[in-house]
CSV table of C-alpha atoms in Angstrom, one decimal:
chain,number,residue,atom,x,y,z
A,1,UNK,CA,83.8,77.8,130.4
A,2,UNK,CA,83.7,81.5,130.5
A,3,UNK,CA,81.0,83.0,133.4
A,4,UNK,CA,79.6,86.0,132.0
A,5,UNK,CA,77.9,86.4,135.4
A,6,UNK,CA,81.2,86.1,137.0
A,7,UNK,CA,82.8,88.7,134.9
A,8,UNK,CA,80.2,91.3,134.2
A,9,UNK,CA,78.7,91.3,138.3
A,10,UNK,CA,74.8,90.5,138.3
A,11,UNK,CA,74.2,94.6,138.4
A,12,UNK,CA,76.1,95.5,135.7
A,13,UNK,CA,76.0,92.8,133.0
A,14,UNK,CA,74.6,94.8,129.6
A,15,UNK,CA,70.6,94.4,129.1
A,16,UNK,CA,71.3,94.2,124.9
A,17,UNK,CA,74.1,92.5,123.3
A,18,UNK,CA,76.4,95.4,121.5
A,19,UNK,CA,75.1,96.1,118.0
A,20,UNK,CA,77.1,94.5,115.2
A,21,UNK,CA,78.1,97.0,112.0
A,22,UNK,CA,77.5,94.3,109.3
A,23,UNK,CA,78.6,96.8,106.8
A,24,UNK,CA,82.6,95.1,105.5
A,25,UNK,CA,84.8,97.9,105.2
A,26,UNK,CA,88.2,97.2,103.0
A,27,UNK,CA,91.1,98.7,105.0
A,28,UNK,CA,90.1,96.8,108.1
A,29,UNK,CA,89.4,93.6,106.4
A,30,UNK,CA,92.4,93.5,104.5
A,31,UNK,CA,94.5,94.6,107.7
A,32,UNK,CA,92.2,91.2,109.5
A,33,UNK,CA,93.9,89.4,106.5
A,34,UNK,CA,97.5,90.4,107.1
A,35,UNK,CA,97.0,89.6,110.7
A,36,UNK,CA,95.4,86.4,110.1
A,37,UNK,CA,98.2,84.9,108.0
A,38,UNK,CA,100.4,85.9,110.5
A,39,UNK,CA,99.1,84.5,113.5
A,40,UNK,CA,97.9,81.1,111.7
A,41,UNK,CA,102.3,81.0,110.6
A,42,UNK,CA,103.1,81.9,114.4
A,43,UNK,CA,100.7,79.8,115.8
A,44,UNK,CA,100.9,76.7,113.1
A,45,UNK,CA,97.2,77.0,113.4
A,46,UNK,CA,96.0,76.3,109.6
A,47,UNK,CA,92.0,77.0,110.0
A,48,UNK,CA,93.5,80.9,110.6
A,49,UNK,CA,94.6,80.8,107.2
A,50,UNK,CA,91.7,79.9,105.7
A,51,UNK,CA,89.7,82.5,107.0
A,52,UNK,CA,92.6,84.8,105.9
A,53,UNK,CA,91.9,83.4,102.2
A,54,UNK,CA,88.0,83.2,102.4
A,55,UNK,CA,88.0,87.3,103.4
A,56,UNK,CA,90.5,88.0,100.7
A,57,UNK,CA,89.2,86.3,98.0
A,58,UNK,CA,85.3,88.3,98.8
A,59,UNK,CA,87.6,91.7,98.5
A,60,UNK,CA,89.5,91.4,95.4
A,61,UNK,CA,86.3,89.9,93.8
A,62,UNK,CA,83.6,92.0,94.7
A,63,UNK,CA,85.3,94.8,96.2
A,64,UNK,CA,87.7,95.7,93.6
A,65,UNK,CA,87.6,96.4,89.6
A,66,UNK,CA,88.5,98.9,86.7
A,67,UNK,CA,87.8,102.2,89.3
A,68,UNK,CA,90.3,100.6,91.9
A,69,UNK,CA,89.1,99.4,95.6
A,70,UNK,CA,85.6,100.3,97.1
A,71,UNK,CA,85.6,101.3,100.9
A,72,UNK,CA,82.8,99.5,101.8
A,73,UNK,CA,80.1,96.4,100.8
A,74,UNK,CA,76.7,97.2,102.7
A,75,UNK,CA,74.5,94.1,103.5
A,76,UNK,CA,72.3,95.7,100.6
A,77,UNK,CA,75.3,94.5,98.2
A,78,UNK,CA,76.2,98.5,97.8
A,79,UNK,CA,79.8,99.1,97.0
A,80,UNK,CA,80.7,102.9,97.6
A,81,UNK,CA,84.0,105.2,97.5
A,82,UNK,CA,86.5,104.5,94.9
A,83,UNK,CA,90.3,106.0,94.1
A,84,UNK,CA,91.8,106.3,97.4
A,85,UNK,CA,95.1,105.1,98.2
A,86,UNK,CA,94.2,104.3,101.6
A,87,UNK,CA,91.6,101.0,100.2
A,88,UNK,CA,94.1,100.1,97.7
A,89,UNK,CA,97.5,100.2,99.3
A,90,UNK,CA,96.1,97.6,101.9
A,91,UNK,CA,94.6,95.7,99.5
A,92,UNK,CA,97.8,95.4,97.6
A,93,UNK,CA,99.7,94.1,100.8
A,94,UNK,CA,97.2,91.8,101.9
A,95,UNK,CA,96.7,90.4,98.1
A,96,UNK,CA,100.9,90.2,98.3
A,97,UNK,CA,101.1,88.7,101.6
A,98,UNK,CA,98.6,85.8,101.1
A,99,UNK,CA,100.6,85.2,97.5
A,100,UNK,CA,103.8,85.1,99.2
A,101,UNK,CA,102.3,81.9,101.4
A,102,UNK,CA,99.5,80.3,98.9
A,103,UNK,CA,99.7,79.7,95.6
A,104,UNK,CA,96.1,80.6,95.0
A,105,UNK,CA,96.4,82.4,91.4
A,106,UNK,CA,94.0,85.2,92.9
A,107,UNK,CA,96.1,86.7,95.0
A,108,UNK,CA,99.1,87.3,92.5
A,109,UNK,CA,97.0,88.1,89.6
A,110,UNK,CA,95.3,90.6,92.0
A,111,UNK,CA,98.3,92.5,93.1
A,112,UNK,CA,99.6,93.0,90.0
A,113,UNK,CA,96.2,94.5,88.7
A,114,UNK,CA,96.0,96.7,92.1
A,115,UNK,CA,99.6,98.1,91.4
A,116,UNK,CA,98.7,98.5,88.0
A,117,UNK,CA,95.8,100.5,89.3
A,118,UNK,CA,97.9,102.7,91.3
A,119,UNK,CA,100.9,103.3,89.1
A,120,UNK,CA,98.1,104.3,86.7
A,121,UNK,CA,96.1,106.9,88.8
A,122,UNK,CA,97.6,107.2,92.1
A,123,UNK,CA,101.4,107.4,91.4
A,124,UNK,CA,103.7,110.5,90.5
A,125,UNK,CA,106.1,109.6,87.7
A,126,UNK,CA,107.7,112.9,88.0
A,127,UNK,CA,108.9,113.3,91.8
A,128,UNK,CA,107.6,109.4,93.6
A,129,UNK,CA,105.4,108.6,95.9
A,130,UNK,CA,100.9,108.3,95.7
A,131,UNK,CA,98.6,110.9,95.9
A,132,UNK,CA,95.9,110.1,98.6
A,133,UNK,CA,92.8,109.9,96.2
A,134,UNK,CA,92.3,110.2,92.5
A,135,UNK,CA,88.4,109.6,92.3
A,136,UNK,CA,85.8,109.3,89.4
A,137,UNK,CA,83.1,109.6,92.5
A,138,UNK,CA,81.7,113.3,91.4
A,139,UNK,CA,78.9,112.9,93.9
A,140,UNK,CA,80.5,112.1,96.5
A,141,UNK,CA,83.5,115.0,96.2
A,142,UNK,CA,83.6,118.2,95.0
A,143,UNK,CA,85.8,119.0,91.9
A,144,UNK,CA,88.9,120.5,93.9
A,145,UNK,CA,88.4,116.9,96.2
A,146,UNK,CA,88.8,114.4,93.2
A,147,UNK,CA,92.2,114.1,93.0
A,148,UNK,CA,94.3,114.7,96.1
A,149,UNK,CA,98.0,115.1,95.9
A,150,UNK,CA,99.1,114.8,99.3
A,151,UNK,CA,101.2,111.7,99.7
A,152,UNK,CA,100.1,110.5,103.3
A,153,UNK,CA,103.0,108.7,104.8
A,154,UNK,CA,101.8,105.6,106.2
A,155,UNK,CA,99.7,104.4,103.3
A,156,UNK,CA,103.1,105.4,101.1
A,157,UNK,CA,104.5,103.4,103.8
A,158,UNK,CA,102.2,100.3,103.2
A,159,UNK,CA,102.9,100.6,99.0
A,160,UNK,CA,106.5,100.7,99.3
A,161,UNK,CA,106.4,97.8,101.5
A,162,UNK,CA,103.6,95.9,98.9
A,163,UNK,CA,105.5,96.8,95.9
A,164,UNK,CA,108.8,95.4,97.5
A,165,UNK,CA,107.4,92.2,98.4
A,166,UNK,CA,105.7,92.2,95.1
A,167,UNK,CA,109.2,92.6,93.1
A,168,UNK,CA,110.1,89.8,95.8
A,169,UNK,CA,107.2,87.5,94.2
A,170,UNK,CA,107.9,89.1,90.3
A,171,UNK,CA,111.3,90.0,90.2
A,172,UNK,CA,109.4,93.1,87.9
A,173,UNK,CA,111.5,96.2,88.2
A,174,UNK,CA,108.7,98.4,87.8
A,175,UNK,CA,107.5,97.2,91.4
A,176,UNK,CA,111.3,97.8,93.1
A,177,UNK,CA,111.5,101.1,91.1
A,178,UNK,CA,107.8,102.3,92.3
A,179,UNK,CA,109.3,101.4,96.1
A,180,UNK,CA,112.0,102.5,96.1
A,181,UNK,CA,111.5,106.1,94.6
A,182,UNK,CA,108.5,105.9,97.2
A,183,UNK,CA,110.5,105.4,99.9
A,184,UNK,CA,112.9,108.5,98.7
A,185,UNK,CA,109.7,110.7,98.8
A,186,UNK,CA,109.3,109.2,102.1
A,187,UNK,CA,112.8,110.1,103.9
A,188,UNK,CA,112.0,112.7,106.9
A,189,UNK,CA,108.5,112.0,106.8
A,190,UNK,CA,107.8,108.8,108.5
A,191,UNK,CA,106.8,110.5,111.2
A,192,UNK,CA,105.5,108.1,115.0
A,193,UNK,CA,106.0,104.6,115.8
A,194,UNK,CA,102.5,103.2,114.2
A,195,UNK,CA,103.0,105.8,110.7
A,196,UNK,CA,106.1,104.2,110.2
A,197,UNK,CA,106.2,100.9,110.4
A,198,UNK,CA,105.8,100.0,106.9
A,199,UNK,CA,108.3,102.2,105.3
A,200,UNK,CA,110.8,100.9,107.9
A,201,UNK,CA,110.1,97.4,106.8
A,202,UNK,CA,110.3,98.4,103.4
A,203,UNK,CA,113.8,99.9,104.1
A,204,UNK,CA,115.1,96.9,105.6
């Protein structure tokens, strides 16, 4: 058994435990989900999984709709911060990795309504890649802060790497084309180690 005594010294053990943020952010949920699935596969350990699904299945039904992903659920039940790629590019790859290991109809029919959602306001037909945020959230930005065209290279990392594994699940060419033009809008800016990672995956 673990001896918090032991570890923390009599002196210094905390007075209060650490305060919990019980507010569920999508980015870092959906990342949790990703992680999940792959440690319960590495580590045959099945009851990972299901906490993989349980989380997935709250985001893309109460965290996602017409508008795209939300950035956060409060405890209140208030959803806030729509249109940027950031929520839904790792929404996408955590509703294609789950599909690519469960046949839980959620998780496909989600991905495809998330890249539909981001080939319709978050994608550049003319030149590839995702803008960083097209939002209908007027009181939250100001008019030049609604749509962002910048096309931040990890999360164009992430969607090339979705859409890929998408096509993979599909065989649709609109996801392969979407990655693949992505990743050309990518070349010499993948930038460090972490930024990168995705659109090397995608590569390979």
């Amino acid at each position: 058994a673990f001896d918090e005594d032991r570890y923390y010294g009599k002196a210094d053990r905390p007075k209060e435990k650490p305060r919990i943020e019980r507010t569920i952010y999508l980015d870092w949920n959906a990342q949790a989900v990703i992680a999940l699935l792959d440690a319960s596969r590495r580590l045959s350990e099945p009851t990972l999984k299901e906490m993989a699904k349980k989380t997935l299945h709250l985001l893309l039904t109460e965290m996602f709709d017409e508008g795209g992903a939300y950035h956060y659920l409060s405890p209140e039940g208030i959803k806030g911060v729509q249109g940027n790629l950031l929520d839904n590019a790792w929404l996408l790859l955590a509703a294609t990795e789950a599909a690519s290991v469960d046949r839980d109809p959620l998780f496909l029919s989600g991905a495809k309504r998330i890249a539909a959602f981001t080939f319709s306001k978050l994608y550049d037909w003319e030149s590839g890649g995702f803008f960083e945020r097209n939002s209908t959230d007027t009181s939250l930005y100001s008019p030049e802060e609604i749509l962002v065209t910048d096309r931040p290279p990890e999360e164009n990392g992430i969607m090339a790497y979705a859409l890929a594994r998408l096509y993979e699940l599909t065989e649709d060419p609109l996801y392969l084309l979407g990655s693949l033009r992505t990743m050309g809008r990518l070349k010499g800016e993948v930038g460090t180690l972490d930024r990168g990672y995705y659109a090397v995956q995608a590569a390979k």
